[in-house]
XYZ file of C-alpha atoms in Angstrom:
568
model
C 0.000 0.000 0.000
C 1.144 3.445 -0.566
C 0.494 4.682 3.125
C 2.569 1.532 3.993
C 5.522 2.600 2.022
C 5.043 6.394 3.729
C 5.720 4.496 7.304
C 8.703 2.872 5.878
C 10.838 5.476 5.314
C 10.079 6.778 8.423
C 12.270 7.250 11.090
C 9.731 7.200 14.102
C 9.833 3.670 15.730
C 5.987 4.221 17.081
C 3.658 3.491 14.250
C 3.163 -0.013 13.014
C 4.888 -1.458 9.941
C 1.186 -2.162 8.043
C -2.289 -0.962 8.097
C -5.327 -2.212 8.473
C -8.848 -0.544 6.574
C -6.730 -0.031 3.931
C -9.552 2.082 1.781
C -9.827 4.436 5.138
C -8.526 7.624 4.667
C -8.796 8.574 8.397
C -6.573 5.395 9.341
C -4.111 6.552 6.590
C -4.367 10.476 7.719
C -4.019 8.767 11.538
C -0.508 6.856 10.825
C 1.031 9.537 8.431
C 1.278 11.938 11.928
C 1.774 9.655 13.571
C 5.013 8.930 11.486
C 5.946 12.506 12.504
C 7.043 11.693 15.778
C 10.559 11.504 16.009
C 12.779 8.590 16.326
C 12.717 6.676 19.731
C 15.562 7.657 21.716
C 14.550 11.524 20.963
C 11.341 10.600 22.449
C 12.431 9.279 25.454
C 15.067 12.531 25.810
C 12.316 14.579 25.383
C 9.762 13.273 27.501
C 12.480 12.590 30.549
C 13.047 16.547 29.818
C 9.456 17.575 30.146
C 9.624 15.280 33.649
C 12.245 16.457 35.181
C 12.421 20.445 33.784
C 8.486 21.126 32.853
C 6.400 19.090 34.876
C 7.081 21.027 38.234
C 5.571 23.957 36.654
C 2.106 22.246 35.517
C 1.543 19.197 36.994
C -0.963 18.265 34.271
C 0.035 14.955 33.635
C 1.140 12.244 36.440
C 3.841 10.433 35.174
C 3.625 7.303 36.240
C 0.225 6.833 34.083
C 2.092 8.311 31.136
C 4.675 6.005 31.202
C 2.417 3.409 31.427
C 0.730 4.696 28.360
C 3.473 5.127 26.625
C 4.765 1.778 26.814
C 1.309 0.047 25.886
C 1.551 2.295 22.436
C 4.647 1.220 21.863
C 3.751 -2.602 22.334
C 0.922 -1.944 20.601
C 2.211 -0.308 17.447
C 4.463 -3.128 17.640
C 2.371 -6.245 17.512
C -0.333 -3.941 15.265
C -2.132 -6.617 12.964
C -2.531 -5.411 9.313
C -6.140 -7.132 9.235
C -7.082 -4.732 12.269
C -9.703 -2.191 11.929
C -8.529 0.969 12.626
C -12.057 1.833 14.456
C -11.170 -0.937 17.415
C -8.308 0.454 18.384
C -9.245 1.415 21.917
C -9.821 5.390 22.271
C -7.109 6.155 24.497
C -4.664 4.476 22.563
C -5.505 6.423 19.633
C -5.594 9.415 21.597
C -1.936 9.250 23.208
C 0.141 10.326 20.375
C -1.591 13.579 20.023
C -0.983 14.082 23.970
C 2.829 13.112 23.381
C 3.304 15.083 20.582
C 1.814 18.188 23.224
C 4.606 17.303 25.690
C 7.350 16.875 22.629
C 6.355 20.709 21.822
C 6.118 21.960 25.230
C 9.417 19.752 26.169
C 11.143 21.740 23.235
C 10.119 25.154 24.856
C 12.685 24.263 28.108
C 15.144 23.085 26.255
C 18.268 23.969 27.875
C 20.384 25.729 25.002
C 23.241 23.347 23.695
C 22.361 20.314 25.117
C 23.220 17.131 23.251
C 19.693 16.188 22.249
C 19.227 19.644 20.450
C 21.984 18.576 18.382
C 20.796 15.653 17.289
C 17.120 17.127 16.156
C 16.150 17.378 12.218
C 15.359 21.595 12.853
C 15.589 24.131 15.066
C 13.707 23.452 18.936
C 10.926 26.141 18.034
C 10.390 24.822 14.521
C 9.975 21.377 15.653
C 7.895 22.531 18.973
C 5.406 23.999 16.438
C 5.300 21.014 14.069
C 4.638 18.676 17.010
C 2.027 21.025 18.846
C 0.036 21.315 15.431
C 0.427 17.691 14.561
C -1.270 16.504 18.229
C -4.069 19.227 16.729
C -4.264 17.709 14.224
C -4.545 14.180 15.379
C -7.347 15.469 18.348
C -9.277 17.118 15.023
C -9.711 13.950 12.921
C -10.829 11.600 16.125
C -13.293 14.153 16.859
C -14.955 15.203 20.243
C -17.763 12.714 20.044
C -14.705 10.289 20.861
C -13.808 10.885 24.671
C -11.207 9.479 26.788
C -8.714 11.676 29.502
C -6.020 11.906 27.061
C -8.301 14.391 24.904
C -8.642 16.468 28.183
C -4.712 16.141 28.724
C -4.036 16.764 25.549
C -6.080 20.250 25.337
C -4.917 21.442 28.758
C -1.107 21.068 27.804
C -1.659 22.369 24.093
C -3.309 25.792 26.302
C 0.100 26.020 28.037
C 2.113 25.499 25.167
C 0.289 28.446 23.475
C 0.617 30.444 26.622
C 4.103 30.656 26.107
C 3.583 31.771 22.781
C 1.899 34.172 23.519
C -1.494 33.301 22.128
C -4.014 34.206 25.468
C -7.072 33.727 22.942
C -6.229 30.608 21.731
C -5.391 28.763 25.149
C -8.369 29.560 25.940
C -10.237 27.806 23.451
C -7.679 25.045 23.956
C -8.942 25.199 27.729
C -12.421 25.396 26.630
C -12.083 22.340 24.601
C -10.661 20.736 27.632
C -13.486 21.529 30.062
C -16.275 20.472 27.930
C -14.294 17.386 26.760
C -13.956 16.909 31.144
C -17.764 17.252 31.813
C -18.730 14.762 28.729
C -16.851 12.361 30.770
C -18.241 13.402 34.143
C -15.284 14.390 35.757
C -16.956 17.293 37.090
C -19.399 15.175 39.502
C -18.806 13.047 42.054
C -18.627 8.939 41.730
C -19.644 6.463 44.045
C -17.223 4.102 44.724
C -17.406 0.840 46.739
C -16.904 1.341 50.428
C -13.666 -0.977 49.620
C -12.159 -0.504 46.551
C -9.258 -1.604 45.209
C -6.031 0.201 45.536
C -6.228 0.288 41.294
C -9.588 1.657 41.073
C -9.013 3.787 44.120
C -5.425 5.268 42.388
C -7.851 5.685 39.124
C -10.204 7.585 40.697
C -7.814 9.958 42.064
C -6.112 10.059 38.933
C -9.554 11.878 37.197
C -10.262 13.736 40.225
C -6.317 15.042 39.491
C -7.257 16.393 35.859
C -10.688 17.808 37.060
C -8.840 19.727 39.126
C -6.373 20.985 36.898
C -9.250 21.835 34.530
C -10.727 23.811 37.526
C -7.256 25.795 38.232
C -6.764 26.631 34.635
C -10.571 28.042 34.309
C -10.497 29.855 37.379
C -6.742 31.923 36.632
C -7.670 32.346 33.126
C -10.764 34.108 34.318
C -9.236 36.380 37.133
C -6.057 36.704 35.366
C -6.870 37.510 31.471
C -10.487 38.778 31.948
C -11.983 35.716 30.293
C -15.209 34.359 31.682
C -15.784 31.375 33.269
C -16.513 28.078 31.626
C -17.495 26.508 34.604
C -20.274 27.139 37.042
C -19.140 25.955 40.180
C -22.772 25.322 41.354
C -22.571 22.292 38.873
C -19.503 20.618 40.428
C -19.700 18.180 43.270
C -16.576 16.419 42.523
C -13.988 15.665 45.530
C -11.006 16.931 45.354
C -7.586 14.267 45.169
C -5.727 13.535 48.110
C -2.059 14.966 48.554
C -0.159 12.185 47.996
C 2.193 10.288 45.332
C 0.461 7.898 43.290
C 2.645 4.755 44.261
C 4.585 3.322 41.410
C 3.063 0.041 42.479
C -0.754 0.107 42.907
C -0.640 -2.548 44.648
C 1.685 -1.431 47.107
C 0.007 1.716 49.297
C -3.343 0.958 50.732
C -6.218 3.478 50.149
C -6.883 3.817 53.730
C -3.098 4.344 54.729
C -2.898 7.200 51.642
C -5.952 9.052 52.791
C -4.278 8.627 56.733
C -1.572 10.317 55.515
C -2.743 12.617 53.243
C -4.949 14.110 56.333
C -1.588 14.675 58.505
C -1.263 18.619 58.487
C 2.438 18.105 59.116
C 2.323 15.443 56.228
C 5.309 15.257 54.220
C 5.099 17.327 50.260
C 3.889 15.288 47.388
C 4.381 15.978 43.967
C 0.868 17.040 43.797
C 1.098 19.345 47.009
C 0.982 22.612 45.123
C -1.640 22.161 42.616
C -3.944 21.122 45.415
C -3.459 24.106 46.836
C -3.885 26.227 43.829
C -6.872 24.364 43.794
C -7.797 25.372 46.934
C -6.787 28.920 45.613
C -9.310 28.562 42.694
C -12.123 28.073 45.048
C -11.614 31.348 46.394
C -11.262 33.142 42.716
C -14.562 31.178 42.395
C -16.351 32.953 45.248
C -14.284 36.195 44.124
C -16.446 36.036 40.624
C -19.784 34.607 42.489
C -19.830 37.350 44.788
C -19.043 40.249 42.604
C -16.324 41.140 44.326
C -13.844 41.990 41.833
C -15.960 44.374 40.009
C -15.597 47.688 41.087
C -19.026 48.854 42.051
C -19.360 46.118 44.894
C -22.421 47.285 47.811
C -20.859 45.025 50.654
C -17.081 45.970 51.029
C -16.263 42.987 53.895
C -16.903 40.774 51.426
C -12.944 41.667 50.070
C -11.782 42.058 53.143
C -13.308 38.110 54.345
C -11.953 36.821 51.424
C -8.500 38.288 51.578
C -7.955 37.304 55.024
C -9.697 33.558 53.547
C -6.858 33.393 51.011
C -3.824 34.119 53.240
C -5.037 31.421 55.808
C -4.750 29.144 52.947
C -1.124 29.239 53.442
C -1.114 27.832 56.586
C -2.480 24.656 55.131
C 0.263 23.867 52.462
C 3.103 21.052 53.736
C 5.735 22.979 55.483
C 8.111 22.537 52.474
C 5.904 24.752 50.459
C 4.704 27.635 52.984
C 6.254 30.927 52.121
C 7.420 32.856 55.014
C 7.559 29.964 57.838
C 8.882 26.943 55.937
C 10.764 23.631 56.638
C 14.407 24.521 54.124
C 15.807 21.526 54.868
C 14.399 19.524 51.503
C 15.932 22.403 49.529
C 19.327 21.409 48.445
C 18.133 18.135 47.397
C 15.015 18.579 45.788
C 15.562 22.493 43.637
C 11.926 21.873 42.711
C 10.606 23.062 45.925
C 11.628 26.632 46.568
C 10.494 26.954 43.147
C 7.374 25.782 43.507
C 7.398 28.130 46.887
C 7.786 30.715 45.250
C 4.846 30.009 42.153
C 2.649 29.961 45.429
C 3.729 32.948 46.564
C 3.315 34.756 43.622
C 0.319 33.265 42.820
C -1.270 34.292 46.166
C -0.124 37.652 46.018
C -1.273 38.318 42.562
C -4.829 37.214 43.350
C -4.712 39.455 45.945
C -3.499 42.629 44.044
C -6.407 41.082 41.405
C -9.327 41.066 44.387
C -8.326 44.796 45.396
C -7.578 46.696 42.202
C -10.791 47.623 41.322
C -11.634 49.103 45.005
C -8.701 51.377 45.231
C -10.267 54.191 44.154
C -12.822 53.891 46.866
C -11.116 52.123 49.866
C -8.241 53.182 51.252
C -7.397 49.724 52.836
C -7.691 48.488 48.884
C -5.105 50.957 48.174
C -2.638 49.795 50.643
C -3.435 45.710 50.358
C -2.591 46.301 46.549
C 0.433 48.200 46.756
C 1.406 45.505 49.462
C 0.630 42.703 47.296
C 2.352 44.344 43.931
C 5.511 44.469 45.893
C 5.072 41.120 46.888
C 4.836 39.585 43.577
C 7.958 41.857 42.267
C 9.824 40.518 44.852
C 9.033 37.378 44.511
C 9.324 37.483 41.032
C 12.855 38.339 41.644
C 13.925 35.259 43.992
C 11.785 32.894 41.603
C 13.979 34.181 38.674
C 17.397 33.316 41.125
C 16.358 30.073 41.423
C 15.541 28.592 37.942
C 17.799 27.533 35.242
C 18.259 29.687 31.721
C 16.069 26.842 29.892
C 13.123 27.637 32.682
C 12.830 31.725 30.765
C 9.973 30.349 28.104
C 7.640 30.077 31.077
C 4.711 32.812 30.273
C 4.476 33.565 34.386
C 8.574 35.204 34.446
C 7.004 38.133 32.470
C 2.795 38.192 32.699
C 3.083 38.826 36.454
C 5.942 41.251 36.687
C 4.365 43.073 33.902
C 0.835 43.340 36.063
C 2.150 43.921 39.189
C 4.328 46.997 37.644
C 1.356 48.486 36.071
C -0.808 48.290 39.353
C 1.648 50.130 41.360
C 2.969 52.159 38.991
C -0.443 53.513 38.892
C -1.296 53.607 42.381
C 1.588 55.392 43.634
C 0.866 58.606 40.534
C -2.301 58.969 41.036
C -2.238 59.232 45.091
C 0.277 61.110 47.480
C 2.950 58.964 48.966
C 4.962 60.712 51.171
C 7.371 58.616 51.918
C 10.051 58.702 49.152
C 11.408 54.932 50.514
C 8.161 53.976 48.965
C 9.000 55.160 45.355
C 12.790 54.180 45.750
C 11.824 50.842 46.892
C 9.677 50.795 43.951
C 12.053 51.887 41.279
C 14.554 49.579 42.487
C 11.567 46.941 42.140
C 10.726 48.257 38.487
C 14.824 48.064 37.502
C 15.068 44.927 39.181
C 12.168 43.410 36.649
C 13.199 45.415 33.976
C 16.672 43.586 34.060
C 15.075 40.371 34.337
C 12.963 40.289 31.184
C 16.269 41.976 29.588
C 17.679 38.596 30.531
C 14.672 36.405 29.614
C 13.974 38.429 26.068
C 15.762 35.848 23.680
C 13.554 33.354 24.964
C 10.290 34.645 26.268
C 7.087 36.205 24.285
C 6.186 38.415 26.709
C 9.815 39.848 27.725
C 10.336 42.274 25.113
C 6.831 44.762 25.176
C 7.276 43.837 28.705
C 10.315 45.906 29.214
C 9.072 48.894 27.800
C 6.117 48.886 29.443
C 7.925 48.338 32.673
C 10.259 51.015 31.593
C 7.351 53.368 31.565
C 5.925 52.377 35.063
C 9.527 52.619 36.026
C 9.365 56.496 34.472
C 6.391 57.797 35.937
C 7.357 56.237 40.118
C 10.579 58.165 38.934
C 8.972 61.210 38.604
C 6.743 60.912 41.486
C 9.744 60.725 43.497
C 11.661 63.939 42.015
C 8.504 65.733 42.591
C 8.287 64.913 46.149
C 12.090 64.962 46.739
C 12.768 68.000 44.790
C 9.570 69.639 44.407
C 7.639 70.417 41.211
C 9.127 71.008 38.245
C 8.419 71.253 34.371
C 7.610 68.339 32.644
C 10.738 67.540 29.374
C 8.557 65.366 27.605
C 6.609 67.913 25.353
C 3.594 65.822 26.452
C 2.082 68.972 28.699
C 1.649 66.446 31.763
C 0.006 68.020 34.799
C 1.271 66.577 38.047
C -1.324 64.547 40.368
C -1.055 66.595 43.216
C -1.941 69.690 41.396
C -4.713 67.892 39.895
C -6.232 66.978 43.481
C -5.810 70.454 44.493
C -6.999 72.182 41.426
C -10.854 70.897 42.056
C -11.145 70.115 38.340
C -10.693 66.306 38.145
C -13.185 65.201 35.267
C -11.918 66.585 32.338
C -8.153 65.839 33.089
C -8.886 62.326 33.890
C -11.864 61.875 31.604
C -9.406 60.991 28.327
C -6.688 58.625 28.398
C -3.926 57.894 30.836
C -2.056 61.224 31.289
C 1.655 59.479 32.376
C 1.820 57.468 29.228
C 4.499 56.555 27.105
C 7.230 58.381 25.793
C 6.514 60.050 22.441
C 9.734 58.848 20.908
C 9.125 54.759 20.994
C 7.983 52.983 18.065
C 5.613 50.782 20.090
C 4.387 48.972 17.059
C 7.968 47.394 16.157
C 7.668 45.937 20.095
C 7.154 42.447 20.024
C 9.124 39.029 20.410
C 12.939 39.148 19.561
C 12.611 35.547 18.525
C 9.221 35.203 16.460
C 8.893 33.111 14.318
C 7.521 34.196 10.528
C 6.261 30.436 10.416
C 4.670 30.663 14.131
C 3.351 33.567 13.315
C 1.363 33.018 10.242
C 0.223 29.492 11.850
C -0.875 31.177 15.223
C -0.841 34.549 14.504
C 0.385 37.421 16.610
C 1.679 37.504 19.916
C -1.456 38.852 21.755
C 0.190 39.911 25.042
C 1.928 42.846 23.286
C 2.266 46.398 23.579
C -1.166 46.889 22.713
C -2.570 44.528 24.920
C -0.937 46.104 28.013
C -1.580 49.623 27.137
C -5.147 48.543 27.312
C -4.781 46.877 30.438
C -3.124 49.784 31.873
C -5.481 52.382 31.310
C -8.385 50.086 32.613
C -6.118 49.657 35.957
C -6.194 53.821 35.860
C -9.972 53.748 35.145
C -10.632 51.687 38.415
C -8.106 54.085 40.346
C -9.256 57.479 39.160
C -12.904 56.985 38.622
C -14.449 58.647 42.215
C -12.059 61.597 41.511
C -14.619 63.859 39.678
C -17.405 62.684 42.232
C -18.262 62.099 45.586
C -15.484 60.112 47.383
C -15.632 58.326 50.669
C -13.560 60.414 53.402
C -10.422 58.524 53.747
C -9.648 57.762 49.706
C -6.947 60.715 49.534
C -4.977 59.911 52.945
C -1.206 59.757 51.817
C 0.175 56.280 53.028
């Protein structure tokens, strides 16, 4: 057959040497991407890559089931009968090269520079990443969604993170949205009844789907608070238990449902490798009742409702493994496992950032908003800054080095123009914050999406704390820009707010940047006519930024509650 001599002269040693239904095209299709996977021992290089340098960060897959997997394709593809119809293959099985092909791509992404196995590959890391991310497309496309199996939900959930390092916000989310409806076809949203004894298999099973729903939830949730996307979930629909913190034994057999869930309920119980997704599960509850409650719009009745549910997402911290908690942890698994201060760190910038995202839009209001967001901001720069110490060069792709630098920048950058601080070690600890960032996507630019309009917005936030803190060290003085700019304080005192803060953002950028040239140093002309462009650029966060100066100026040409214009 002709599709049989295609597989030949490939060099992929995980599709079967013959085909059955030889007059069906979607068998034929099916095997010729297949064929695209690369040869065997790049595999293998690859996927112990993605393990040992990727999965830390996600978490999405558990790799002792993918190995599994992985193993049964190969002995299948193996011992693949030509008489077979291509329509028995079981689901999954059919389904796992398109989720391998997702960690190939995402595998290439961290691949540390120079290393042995990039030598060895047919084209360049971020060619190849793209060819393998489209081909798992691809392969998810012709099965269809009527076909339904966890791998399709795996497969969507690491495709969104792939393009979230490119870049592409729109797009992982209708990856993610794929991924949640593919999730609730299967149920995984609901809770199963289980015998009152079941076997350590179908126990380890069942915590294995309760794993991906909650990924699925954690990926909604942050897409939602994070990006501005809505929802796709309504939590009132989901009565599914959440997975126990513990390591899924290599041997079922071995670990005892009853002694897991003992020691999965010890509060001093030692860190799993799941220990930090549950709790950004946990975390995703709270941006749940953030969004039920209204509370992160800015016209909220009830103001204790921010106030119980910041206090309800610090004391979350006190029920991570000691390992993990930021501020009062147990260092001593440090040296041997660099995974955990890392992952210390994602937790502390992950808490902090949903903070600064519950009390952004009541600064202009609240005083106490004001302060817990300037607080938080500071928080996420700095640990921004002892995340970026602690991971290798290969680690830059990730999308979070630059989206929540970038954010936390524009959020104080903004709060500390538009009201008084008198304290100059406020602004100084804020440039150094700002240079310190700036310096790091400098670093991270080669490699990262977001680096590059990242740095010149940053240089801009960096700009206007600048000359908040000449004014206030040195007193007023004219503005050099040509812009005209008006300083805040004589704004405040001039009674005339509305029509000086009715247009756009009056500390903006600096007349002499070519802001459309910003993007990506490294884009790619074939990335970007496949995906195209990068949709976290200068653009997107000159939007963002004059929405976070909306929420903080918009009580300034009305009535304003008594304590919005105390200096702090």
């Amino acid at each position: 057959m002709e599709a049989d001599r295609f597989l030949q002269k490939s060099v992929s040693h995980e599709v079967p040497s013959s085909f059955g239904d030889t007059g069906s095209a979607e068998a034929q299709k099916y095997w010729q991407l297949v064929a695209q996977l690369p040869p065997t021992s790049v595999i293998d290089e690859l996927v112990c890559t993605y393990i040992s340098e990727v999965h830390w960060i996600y978490g999405i897959i558990e790799p002792q089931y993918f190995h599994a997997d992985l193993k049964d394709f190969r002995q299948f593809t193996s011992k693949y009968p030509g008489s077979m119809s291509f329509d028995t293959i079981p689901i999954s099985t059919k389904f796992f090269p398109a989720v391998l092909f997702q960690i190939l791509a995402t595998s290439l992404q961290y691949l540390p520079r120079g290393s042995r196995i990039e030598k060895s590959l047919e084209a360049t890391p971020e060619k190849l990443s793209l060819r393998y991310s489209s081909a798992g497309v691809e392969i998810v496309q012709l099965l269809g969604n009527h076909n339904r199996c966890i791998a399709a939900v795996v497969h969507d959930l690491i495709r969104a993170a792939w393009l979230k390092n490119c870049g592409r916000g729109a797009q992982a989310w209708h990856a993610l949205s794929d991924s949640v409806r593919k999730a609730q076809d299967l149920n995984l949203h609901q809770k199963r009844r289980l015998s009152e004894n079941p076997s350590p298999e179908d126990f380890w099973n069942e915590q294995w789907r309760r794993r991906v729903w909650a990924m699925v939830l954690i990926w909604d949730s942050n897409m939602s608070i994070l990006l501005g996307r809505p929802r796709l979930i309504n939590s009132m629909d989901c009565d599914a238990e959440p997975p126990i913190d513990c390591d899924i034994p290599q041997d079922l057999e071995s670990l005892h449902p009853s002694v897991a869930q003992s020691f999965a309920s010890d509060r001093d119980r030692p860190f799993s490798s799941f220990s930090m997704n549950l709790f950004m599960y946990s975390l995703s509850q709270k941006i749940n009742d953030i969004r039920d409650s209204g509370a992160d719009k800015r016209n909220l009745r009830d103001y204790t409702v921010v106030q119980r549910l910041h206090f309800e997402i610090l004391s979350l911290l006190d029920t991570i493994p000691p390992v993990l908690r930021p501020g009062n942890a147990d260092y001593s698994w440090d040296l041997q496992m660099p995974v955990i201060p890392r992952q210390r760190q994602k937790i502390y910038t992950g808490v902090h950032s949903l903070i600064l995202a519950l009390h952004r839009p009541h600064v202009a209001r609240y005083l106490e908003s004001r302060q817990r967001a300037q607080e938080a901001a500071f928080n996420v720069l700095d640990s921004q800054q002892r995340f970026f110490e602690i991971i290798n060069k290969h680690h830059y792709a990730y999308f979070g080095n630059a989206f929540f630098s970038i954010d936390a920048s524009i959020v104080l950058s903004t709060i500390l123009s538009v009201y008084p601080c008198e304290d100059t070690s406020v602004l100084q600890r804020g440039m150094l914050a700002m240079q310190l960032a700036m310096g790091q996507l400098g670093l991270i630019e080669k490699q990262n999406e977001l680096a590059s309009p990242g740095i010149n917005i940053i240089r801009s936030c960096y700009q206007t704390i600048k000359d908040k803190y000449n004014e206030r060290k040195f007193g007023a003085f004219p503005n050099l820009s040509g812009q005209g700019q008006t300083t805040d304080d004589s704004i405040l005192n001039s009674g005339n707010l509305s029509t000086t803060h009715s247009g756009q953002f009056v500390p903006e950028f600096g007349v002499d940047m070519n802001w459309e040239s910003v993007s990506s140093s490294f884009a790619d002309p074939e990335q970007a006519s496949q995906l195209g462009r990068n949709e976290f650029d200068t653009p997107f966060w000159i939007d963002y930024r004059q929405q976070v100066f909306t929420d903080s100026t918009f009580l300034l040409d009305g009535t304003m509650d008594g304590d919005m214009f105390g200096p702090f």
